[in-house]
PDB file of C-alpha atoms and ligand atoms in Angstrom:
ATOM      1  CA  MET A 122      19.442  13.543  10.019  1.00 90.00           C
ATOM      2  CA  GLU A 123      21.153  10.903   8.752  1.00 89.00           C
ATOM      3  CA  ARG A 124      23.736   9.552   5.136  1.00 93.00           C
ATOM      4  CA  LEU A 125      22.510   9.619   1.686  1.00 95.00           C
ATOM      5  CA  ASP A 126      23.431   6.252   0.945  1.00 93.00           C
ATOM      6  CA  LYS A 127      22.330   4.996   3.725  1.00 90.00           C
ATOM      7  CA  VAL A 128      18.130   6.796   3.744  1.00 90.00           C
ATOM      8  CA  LEU A 129      18.615   5.484  -0.555  1.00 90.00           C
ATOM      9  CA  VAL A 130      19.999   1.710   0.596  1.00 86.00           C
ATOM     10  CA  SER A 131      16.837   1.672   2.485  1.00 82.00           C
ATOM     11  CA  GLN A 132      15.489   3.445  -0.251  1.00 82.00           C
ATOM     12  CA  GLY A 133      15.352  -0.098  -2.322  1.00 78.00           C
ATOM     13  CA  ILE A 134      17.441   1.621  -4.744  1.00 86.00           C
ATOM     14  CA  GLY A 135      20.374  -0.509  -4.146  1.00 85.00           C
ATOM     15  CA  SER A 136      23.131  -1.842  -1.774  1.00 85.00           C
ATOM     16  CA  ARG A 137      25.464   0.930  -0.373  1.00 89.00           C
ATOM     17  CA  SER A 138      28.266  -0.117  -3.065  1.00 93.00           C
ATOM     18  CA  GLU A 139      26.057   0.147  -5.933  1.00 93.00           C
ATOM     19  CA  VAL A 140      24.859   3.531  -3.815  1.00 94.00           C
ATOM     20  CA  GLN A 141      28.287   4.763  -3.719  1.00 95.00           C
ATOM     21  CA  LYS A 142      28.645   4.344  -7.193  1.00 95.00           C
ATOM     22  CA  LEU A 143      25.389   5.984  -7.950  1.00 95.00           C
ATOM     23  CA  ILE A 144      25.845   9.204  -5.968  1.00 96.00           C
ATOM     24  CA  ARG A 145      29.937   9.111  -7.055  1.00 96.00           C
ATOM     25  CA  LYS A 146      29.092   9.440 -11.279  1.00 95.00           C
ATOM     26  CA  LYS A 147      26.697  12.092  -9.953  1.00 96.00           C
ATOM     27  CA  SER A 148      23.577  10.489 -10.120  1.00 95.00           C
ATOM     28  CA  VAL A 149      21.778  11.974  -7.330  1.00 96.00           C
ATOM     29  CA  THR A 150      20.922  15.012  -6.689  1.00 95.00           C
ATOM     30  CA  VAL A 151      19.425  17.092  -2.598  1.00 94.00           C
ATOM     31  CA  ASP A 152      16.625  19.573  -3.138  1.00 93.00           C
ATOM     32  CA  GLY A 153      18.480  20.702  -6.715  1.00 94.00           C
ATOM     33  CA  GLY A 154      22.374  19.896  -6.384  1.00 95.00           C
ATOM     34  CA  VAL A 155      24.021  17.245  -7.325  1.00 96.00           C
ATOM     35  CA  ILE A 156      25.946  16.166  -4.309  1.00 96.00           C
ATOM     36  CA  VAL A 157      28.806  12.940  -4.522  1.00 96.00           C
ATOM     37  CA  LYS A 158      29.483  12.361  -1.135  1.00 96.00           C
ATOM     38  CA  PRO A 159      27.640   9.563   0.324  1.00 96.00           C
ATOM     39  CA  GLU A 160      28.053  10.366   3.731  1.00 96.00           C
ATOM     40  CA  PHE A 161      26.119  13.667   3.194  1.00 96.00           C
ATOM     41  CA  LYS A 162      23.611  13.510   4.912  1.00 95.00           C
ATOM     42  CA  VAL A 163      20.492  14.866   4.346  1.00 93.00           C
ATOM     43  CA  ASP A 164      16.519  14.960   6.205  1.00 89.00           C
ATOM     44  CA  PRO A 165      14.914  12.711   3.937  1.00 84.00           C
ATOM     45  CA  GLU A 166      11.825  13.262   5.453  1.00 80.00           C
ATOM     46  CA  ASN A 167      11.830  17.207   4.440  1.00 83.00           C
ATOM     47  CA  THR A 168      13.947  17.301   1.225  1.00 88.00           C
ATOM     48  CA  GLU A 169      14.072  16.276  -2.823  1.00 91.00           C
ATOM     49  CA  ILE A 170      16.134  13.339  -3.352  1.00 93.00           C
ATOM     50  CA  LYS A 171      16.072  12.367  -6.730  1.00 94.00           C
ATOM     51  CA  VAL A 172      17.776   9.645  -8.443  1.00 94.00           C
ATOM     52  CA  ASN A 173      18.442   9.865 -12.336  1.00 93.00           C
ATOM     53  CA  GLY A 174      16.068  12.587 -12.368  1.00 93.00           C
ATOM     54  CA  GLN A 175      13.628  10.828 -10.366  1.00 91.00           C
ATOM     55  CA  ALA A 176      11.779  11.634  -7.198  1.00 90.00           C
ATOM     56  CA  LEU A 177      12.006   9.323  -4.810  1.00 87.00           C
ATOM     57  CA  SER A 178       8.879   9.099  -2.943  1.00 80.00           C
ATOM     58  CA  PHE A 179      10.347   8.402   0.901  1.00 81.00           C
ATOM     59  CA  LYS A 180       8.578   5.964   3.237  1.00 84.00           C
ATOM     60  CA  LYS A 181       9.716   5.795   6.613  1.00 85.00           C
ATOM     61  CA  TYR A 182       9.233   3.066   6.770  1.00 91.00           C
ATOM     62  CA  LEU A 183       7.154  -0.073   4.591  1.00 92.00           C
ATOM     63  CA  TYR A 184       3.780  -2.054   5.538  1.00 96.00           C
ATOM     64  CA  ILE A 185       3.132  -4.761   3.302  1.00 97.00           C
ATOM     65  CA  MET A 186       0.003  -7.032   3.049  1.00 98.00           C
ATOM     66  CA  MET A 187       1.722 -11.613   1.883  1.00 98.00           C
ATOM     67  CA  ASN A 188      -0.582 -14.433   0.614  1.00 98.00           C
ATOM     68  CA  LYS A 189       1.860 -16.369   2.218  1.00 98.00           C
ATOM     69  CA  PRO A 190       2.141 -19.779   0.871  1.00 98.00           C
ATOM     70  CA  ALA A 191       2.886 -22.793   2.403  1.00 98.00           C
ATOM     71  CA  GLY A 192       6.272 -23.714   2.487  1.00 98.00           C
ATOM     72  CA  VAL A 193       7.673 -20.836   3.718  1.00 98.00           C
ATOM     73  CA  ILE A 194       8.895 -20.313   7.525  1.00 98.00           C
ATOM     74  CA  SER A 195       7.769 -16.676   9.415  1.00 97.00           C
ATOM     75  CA  ALA A 196      11.328 -15.027   9.844  1.00 96.00           C
ATOM     76  CA  ALA A 197      13.498 -13.138   7.552  1.00 96.00           C
ATOM     77  CA  LYS A 198      16.243 -15.120   8.355  1.00 94.00           C
ATOM     78  CA  ASP A 199      17.265 -18.700   7.844  1.00 95.00           C
ATOM     79  CA  ASP A 200      19.495 -20.883   7.269  1.00 94.00           C
ATOM     80  CA  LYS A 201      17.886 -23.908   5.968  1.00 95.00           C
ATOM     81  CA  ASP A 202      13.644 -22.565   5.043  1.00 95.00           C
ATOM     82  CA  LYS A 203      13.269 -19.562   3.050  1.00 97.00           C
ATOM     83  CA  THR A 204      11.252 -17.339   4.658  1.00 98.00           C
ATOM     84  CA  VAL A 205       8.901 -14.508   3.738  1.00 98.00           C
ATOM     85  CA  VAL A 206      11.354 -12.851   3.717  1.00 97.00           C
ATOM     86  CA  ASP A 207      12.564 -13.837   0.828  1.00 97.00           C
ATOM     87  CA  ILE A 208       9.671 -14.778  -0.618  1.00 97.00           C
ATOM     88  CA  LEU A 209       9.273 -10.552  -1.460  1.00 96.00           C
ATOM     89  CA  PRO A 210       9.323  -9.346  -4.811  1.00 91.00           C
ATOM     90  CA  ALA A 211      12.790  -7.334  -5.796  1.00 84.00           C
ATOM     91  CA  GLU A 212      10.260  -4.408  -5.109  1.00 82.00           C
ATOM     92  CA  LEU A 213       9.358  -4.434  -1.753  1.00 88.00           C
ATOM     93  CA  LYS A 214      12.726  -5.225  -0.457  1.00 86.00           C
ATOM     94  CA  ARG A 215      14.534  -4.133   1.905  1.00 83.00           C
ATOM     95  CA  LYS A 216      16.934  -3.831   4.785  1.00 82.00           C
ATOM     96  CA  GLY A 217      14.719  -4.259   8.156  1.00 90.00           C
ATOM     97  CA  LEU A 218      11.654  -6.514   7.205  1.00 95.00           C
ATOM     98  CA  PHE A 219      10.712  -8.897   9.073  1.00 97.00           C
ATOM     99  CA  PRO A 220       7.273 -11.106   9.863  1.00 98.00           C
ATOM    100  CA  ALA A 221       4.507  -8.584  12.000  1.00 97.00           C
ATOM    101  CA  GLY A 222       3.654 -11.885  14.002  1.00 94.00           C
ATOM    102  CA  ARG A 223       3.682 -15.397  12.481  1.00 94.00           C
ATOM    103  CA  LEU A 224       2.303 -18.090  10.346  1.00 98.00           C
ATOM    104  CA  ASP A 225       3.075 -22.248  10.748  1.00 98.00           C
ATOM    105  CA  LYS A 226       5.325 -23.009   8.131  1.00 98.00           C
ATOM    106  CA  ASP A 227       2.419 -24.982   6.279  1.00 98.00           C
ATOM    107  CA  THR A 228      -0.452 -22.395   7.277  1.00 98.00           C
ATOM    108  CA  GLU A 229      -1.304 -19.522   3.856  1.00 98.00           C
ATOM    109  CA  GLY A 230      -2.621 -16.037   4.384  1.00 98.00           C
ATOM    110  CA  LEU A 231      -2.719 -12.759   5.661  1.00 98.00           C
ATOM    111  CA  LEU A 232      -0.033 -11.759   6.969  1.00 98.00           C
ATOM    112  CA  ILE A 233       2.264  -8.298   7.533  1.00 98.00           C
ATOM    113  CA  LEU A 234       6.057  -7.525   6.889  1.00 98.00           C
ATOM    114  CA  THR A 235       7.355  -4.390   8.307  1.00 97.00           C
ATOM    115  CA  ASP A 236       9.960  -2.606   9.253  1.00 94.00           C
ATOM    116  CA  ASP A 237       8.669  -0.637  12.027  1.00 95.00           C
ATOM    117  CA  GLY A 238       9.536  -2.585  15.096  1.00 96.00           C
ATOM    118  CA  ASP A 239       5.861  -0.310  16.931  1.00 96.00           C
ATOM    119  CA  PHE A 240       3.949  -1.051  15.100  1.00 96.00           C
ATOM    120  CA  ALA A 241       4.450  -4.863  15.299  1.00 96.00           C
ATOM    121  CA  HIS A 242       4.201  -4.609  18.195  1.00 94.00           C
ATOM    122  CA  LYS A 243       1.292  -3.206  18.417  1.00 93.00           C
ATOM    123  CA  LEU A 244      -0.496  -5.942  15.740  1.00 93.00           C
ATOM    124  CA  THR A 245       1.105  -8.441  18.026  1.00 90.00           C
ATOM    125  CA  SER A 246       0.506  -7.403  21.193  1.00 88.00           C
ATOM    126  CA  PRO A 247      -1.678  -9.641  23.759  1.00 81.00           C
ATOM    127  CA  LYS A 248      -2.955  -6.896  25.392  1.00 85.00           C
ATOM    128  CA  LYS A 249      -4.799  -5.207  22.596  1.00 86.00           C
ATOM    129  CA  HIS A 250      -6.690  -8.666  22.026  1.00 88.00           C
ATOM    130  CA  ILE A 251      -6.894  -8.086  18.018  1.00 94.00           C
ATOM    131  CA  TYR A 252      -9.254 -10.979  16.412  1.00 94.00           C
ATOM    132  CA  LYS A 253      -7.008 -13.040  14.086  1.00 96.00           C
ATOM    133  CA  ARG A 254      -9.804 -14.713  10.923  1.00 98.00           C
ATOM    134  CA  TYR A 255      -8.453 -18.341   9.809  1.00 98.00           C
ATOM    135  CA  TYR A 256     -10.447 -21.285   7.832  1.00 98.00           C
ATOM    136  CA  VAL A 257      -9.782 -23.860   9.012  1.00 98.00           C
ATOM    137  CA  LYS A 258     -10.187 -28.081   8.164  1.00 98.00           C
ATOM    138  CA  LEU A 259     -10.804 -31.324   9.838  1.00 98.00           C
ATOM    139  CA  ASP A 260      -9.809 -33.948   9.270  1.00 98.00           C
ATOM    140  CA  GLY A 261     -13.098 -35.325  10.130  1.00 98.00           C
ATOM    141  CA  GLU A 262     -17.019 -33.663  11.770  1.00 98.00           C
ATOM    142  CA  LEU A 263     -17.421 -30.656  13.751  1.00 98.00           C
ATOM    143  CA  TYR A 264     -20.679 -30.536  16.336  1.00 96.00           C
ATOM    144  CA  ASP A 265     -22.921 -27.907  17.256  1.00 96.00           C
ATOM    145  CA  SER A 266     -21.835 -28.455  20.581  1.00 96.00           C
ATOM    146  CA  MET A 267     -17.703 -26.839  20.163  1.00 98.00           C
ATOM    147  CA  VAL A 268     -19.894 -22.960  19.189  1.00 98.00           C
ATOM    148  CA  SER A 269     -19.630 -22.822  22.806  1.00 98.00           C
ATOM    149  CA  GLU A 270     -16.440 -24.046  23.931  1.00 97.00           C
ATOM    150  CA  PHE A 271     -14.796 -21.818  21.903  1.00 98.00           C
ATOM    151  CA  GLU A 272     -17.232 -20.066  22.979  1.00 98.00           C
ATOM    152  CA  LYS A 273     -16.525 -20.557  26.965  1.00 97.00           C
ATOM    153  CA  GLY A 274     -12.463 -20.563  25.736  1.00 96.00           C
ATOM    154  CA  VAL A 275     -10.236 -24.046  25.145  1.00 97.00           C
ATOM    155  CA  GLU A 276      -8.713 -25.880  27.414  1.00 96.00           C
ATOM    156  CA  PHE A 277      -5.715 -27.743  26.003  1.00 94.00           C
ATOM    157  CA  ARG A 278      -4.280 -30.748  27.151  1.00 84.00           C
ATOM    158  CA  ASP A 279      -1.851 -29.174  29.470  1.00 88.00           C
ATOM    159  CA  GLY A 280      -4.034 -27.098  30.867  1.00 91.00           C
ATOM    160  CA  THR A 281      -3.274 -23.550  29.600  1.00 94.00           C
ATOM    161  CA  LYS A 282      -7.044 -22.018  28.831  1.00 95.00           C
ATOM    162  CA  CYS A 283      -7.346 -19.423  25.939  1.00 95.00           C
ATOM    163  CA  LEU A 284     -10.480 -16.657  25.636  1.00 95.00           C
ATOM    164  CA  PRO A 285     -13.616 -16.698  23.583  1.00 96.00           C
ATOM    165  CA  ALA A 286     -12.894 -17.652  20.538  1.00 97.00           C
ATOM    166  CA  LYS A 287     -15.700 -17.680  17.676  1.00 98.00           C
ATOM    167  CA  LEU A 288     -16.264 -20.919  16.167  1.00 98.00           C
ATOM    168  CA  GLU A 289     -17.472 -20.717  12.585  1.00 98.00           C
ATOM    169  CA  ILE A 290     -18.836 -23.558  10.853  1.00 98.00           C
ATOM    170  CA  THR A 291     -19.674 -23.270   7.250  1.00 98.00           C
ATOM    171  CA  ASP A 292     -19.844 -27.354   6.698  1.00 97.00           C
ATOM    172  CA  LYS A 293     -19.195 -31.154   8.214  1.00 97.00           C
ATOM    173  CA  ASN A 294     -15.385 -30.309   8.066  1.00 97.00           C
ATOM    174  CA  THR A 295     -14.907 -26.858   7.797  1.00 98.00           C
ATOM    175  CA  ALA A 296     -14.981 -23.760   9.568  1.00 98.00           C
ATOM    176  CA  TYR A 297     -14.200 -20.291  10.442  1.00 98.00           C
ATOM    177  CA  VAL A 298     -12.543 -18.922  13.823  1.00 98.00           C
ATOM    178  CA  GLU A 299     -12.039 -16.815  14.767  1.00 97.00           C
ATOM    179  CA  ILE A 300      -9.332 -15.726  18.109  1.00 96.00           C
ATOM    180  CA  CYS A 301      -7.220 -12.685  19.793  1.00 94.00           C
ATOM    181  CA  GLU A 302      -4.213 -13.989  21.595  1.00 91.00           C
ATOM    182  CA  GLY A 303      -1.556 -15.928  19.580  1.00 88.00           C
ATOM    183  CA  LYS A 304      -0.656 -19.025  21.172  1.00 91.00           C
ATOM    184  CA  PHE A 305       1.414 -21.272  19.245  1.00 92.00           C
ATOM    185  CA  HIS A 306       0.112 -23.459  17.032  1.00 95.00           C
ATOM    186  CA  GLN A 307      -2.884 -22.067  18.521  1.00 96.00           C
ATOM    187  CA  VAL A 308      -5.372 -22.398  16.299  1.00 97.00           C
ATOM    188  CA  LYS A 309      -4.686 -26.440  15.690  1.00 97.00           C
ATOM    189  CA  LYS A 310      -4.565 -27.256  19.174  1.00 96.00           C
ATOM    190  CA  MET A 311      -8.257 -25.435  20.339  1.00 97.00           C
ATOM    191  CA  PHE A 312      -9.153 -28.675  17.739  1.00 97.00           C
ATOM    192  CA  ALA A 313      -7.110 -31.358  18.844  1.00 96.00           C
ATOM    193  CA  VAL A 314      -8.782 -30.645  22.228  1.00 96.00           C
ATOM    194  CA  PHE A 315     -12.054 -32.105  19.906  1.00 97.00           C
ATOM    195  CA  SER A 316      -9.395 -35.343  18.911  1.00 97.00           C
ATOM    196  CA  LEU A 317      -9.640 -33.063  15.013  1.00 98.00           C
ATOM    197  CA  ASN A 318      -6.239 -32.032  12.346  1.00 98.00           C
ATOM    198  CA  VAL A 319      -6.725 -29.189  10.918  1.00 98.00           C
ATOM    199  CA  ILE A 320      -5.592 -30.547   7.419  1.00 98.00           C
ATOM    200  CA  TYR A 321      -5.573 -27.123   5.943  1.00 98.00           C
ATOM    201  CA  LEU A 322      -5.283 -23.709   7.023  1.00 98.00           C
ATOM    202  CA  LYS A 323      -5.639 -19.514   6.059  1.00 98.00           C
ATOM    203  CA  ARG A 324      -4.802 -16.219   7.855  1.00 98.00           C
ATOM    204  CA  VAL A 325      -8.372 -14.652   5.914  1.00 98.00           C
ATOM    205  CA  LYS A 326      -8.098 -11.273   8.704  1.00 97.00           C
ATOM    206  CA  ILE A 327      -6.694  -9.835  10.904  1.00 97.00           C
ATOM    207  CA  GLY A 328      -8.689  -6.649  12.762  1.00 95.00           C
ATOM    208  CA  GLY A 329     -10.628  -4.796  10.278  1.00 95.00           C
ATOM    209  CA  LEU A 330      -7.950  -5.893   7.592  1.00 97.00           C
ATOM    210  CA  GLU A 331      -8.923  -8.468   5.103  1.00 97.00           C
ATOM    211  CA  LEU A 332      -6.772 -10.890   2.724  1.00 98.00           C
ATOM    212  CA  ASP A 333      -6.427  -9.554   0.205  1.00 97.00           C
ATOM    213  CA  GLY A 334      -8.726 -11.351  -2.801  1.00 96.00           C
ATOM    214  CA  LYS A 335      -6.313 -10.540  -6.039  1.00 96.00           C
ATOM    215  CA  LEU A 336      -3.725 -11.018  -3.905  1.00 97.00           C
ATOM    216  CA  HIS A 337      -2.039 -14.814  -5.332  1.00 98.00           C
ATOM    217  CA  THR A 338      -0.672 -17.526  -2.920  1.00 98.00           C
ATOM    218  CA  GLY A 339       2.895 -16.281  -2.502  1.00 97.00           C
ATOM    219  CA  GLU A 340       2.622 -12.605  -3.775  1.00 98.00           C
ATOM    220  CA  ALA A 341       2.979  -9.670  -1.272  1.00 97.00           C
ATOM    221  CA  ARG A 342       1.765  -5.511  -2.478  1.00 96.00           C
ATOM    222  CA  GLU A 343       2.268  -2.534   0.255  1.00 94.00           C
ATOM    223  CA  LEU A 344      -1.030  -1.863   2.121  1.00 94.00           C
ATOM    224  CA  THR A 345      -2.059   1.763   1.584  1.00 91.00           C
ATOM    225  CA  PHE A 346      -2.758   4.046   5.162  1.00 87.00           C
ATOM    226  CA  PHE A 347      -6.184   3.393   5.359  1.00 89.00           C
ATOM    227  CA  GLU A 348      -5.739  -0.802   6.015  1.00 94.00           C
ATOM    228  CA  LYS A 349      -3.315   0.206   7.820  1.00 93.00           C
ATOM    229  CA  THR A 350      -5.211   1.765  10.224  1.00 91.00           C
ATOM    230  CA  SER A 351      -8.250  -0.166   9.665  1.00 93.00           C
ATOM    231  CA  ILE A 352      -6.131  -3.127  11.900  1.00 94.00           C
ATOM    232  CA  PHE A 353      -6.503  -1.248  14.627  1.00 90.00           C
ATOM    233  CA  ILE A 354     -10.889  -0.285  14.548  1.00 82.00           C
ATOM    234  CA  GLY A 355     -13.292  -3.256  14.580  1.00 61.00           C
ATOM    235  CA  LYS A 356     -12.956  -6.551  13.676  1.00 50.00           C
TER     236      LYS A 356
HETATM  237  N1  URA B  35      -2.666 -21.146  14.951  1.00 84.08           N
HETATM  238  C1  URA B  35      -2.474 -22.174  14.214  1.00 84.08           C
HETATM  239  O1  URA B  35      -2.394 -23.290  14.949  1.00 84.08           O
HETATM  240  N2  URA B  35      -0.901 -22.222  13.624  1.00 84.08           N
HETATM  241  C2  URA B  35      -1.153 -21.130  12.942  1.00 84.08           C
HETATM  242  O2  URA B  35      -0.267 -21.001  11.403  1.00 84.08           O
HETATM  243  C3  URA B  35      -1.819 -20.230  12.986  1.00 84.08           C
HETATM  244  C4  URA B  35      -3.015 -20.196  14.234  1.00 84.08           C
END
């Protein structure tokens, strides 16, 4: 059981003081009865809570797909830079959201935000080997033998060995690359081994989930149930 005001805050109805005002103004009902005490305890998944006559469809956790723009950092909070949580639209913002996994500040594309710690852990755990697919532009020419080098597992200059990765060369200096781990700056470092600099990087797929092509850079929306599960099936 949770406090009514806390539940309303978690569902994005307003700040703690705003929802307390709503409750005191008799705008909130629980199973048909007006409740005026913010501390009233409810079981949000098994009660009907209405605010100004509108039923709340309670969501314990939120799962959001974002097409991350360059220039924002993959964190919940930062003193200096704008974060991916800062740029969420108001209707998706709620306490506790954080990015499940990281993209560099200058990387764009598919990022999942959630407030479900277990889900985030499953998504980012190196043991799960979930494939992430990136579109890459390089400052120089790719060559065919790199495909087998990626397949064997690239070794960074410091000796760190990467797991086998898939490289699909699409043009002289563009490619798709799929990796199933998330070492710091991994894609950039893999190409650096071949003396190539990544000049544009966009994540387009995580597991079986593709970035929604209709989602413009900087936009975000909730994942459907099917999309959420598709992350963990196939690739
Ligand atoms: N690899 C990188 O180098 N940067 C990213 O943002 C993601 C993968």
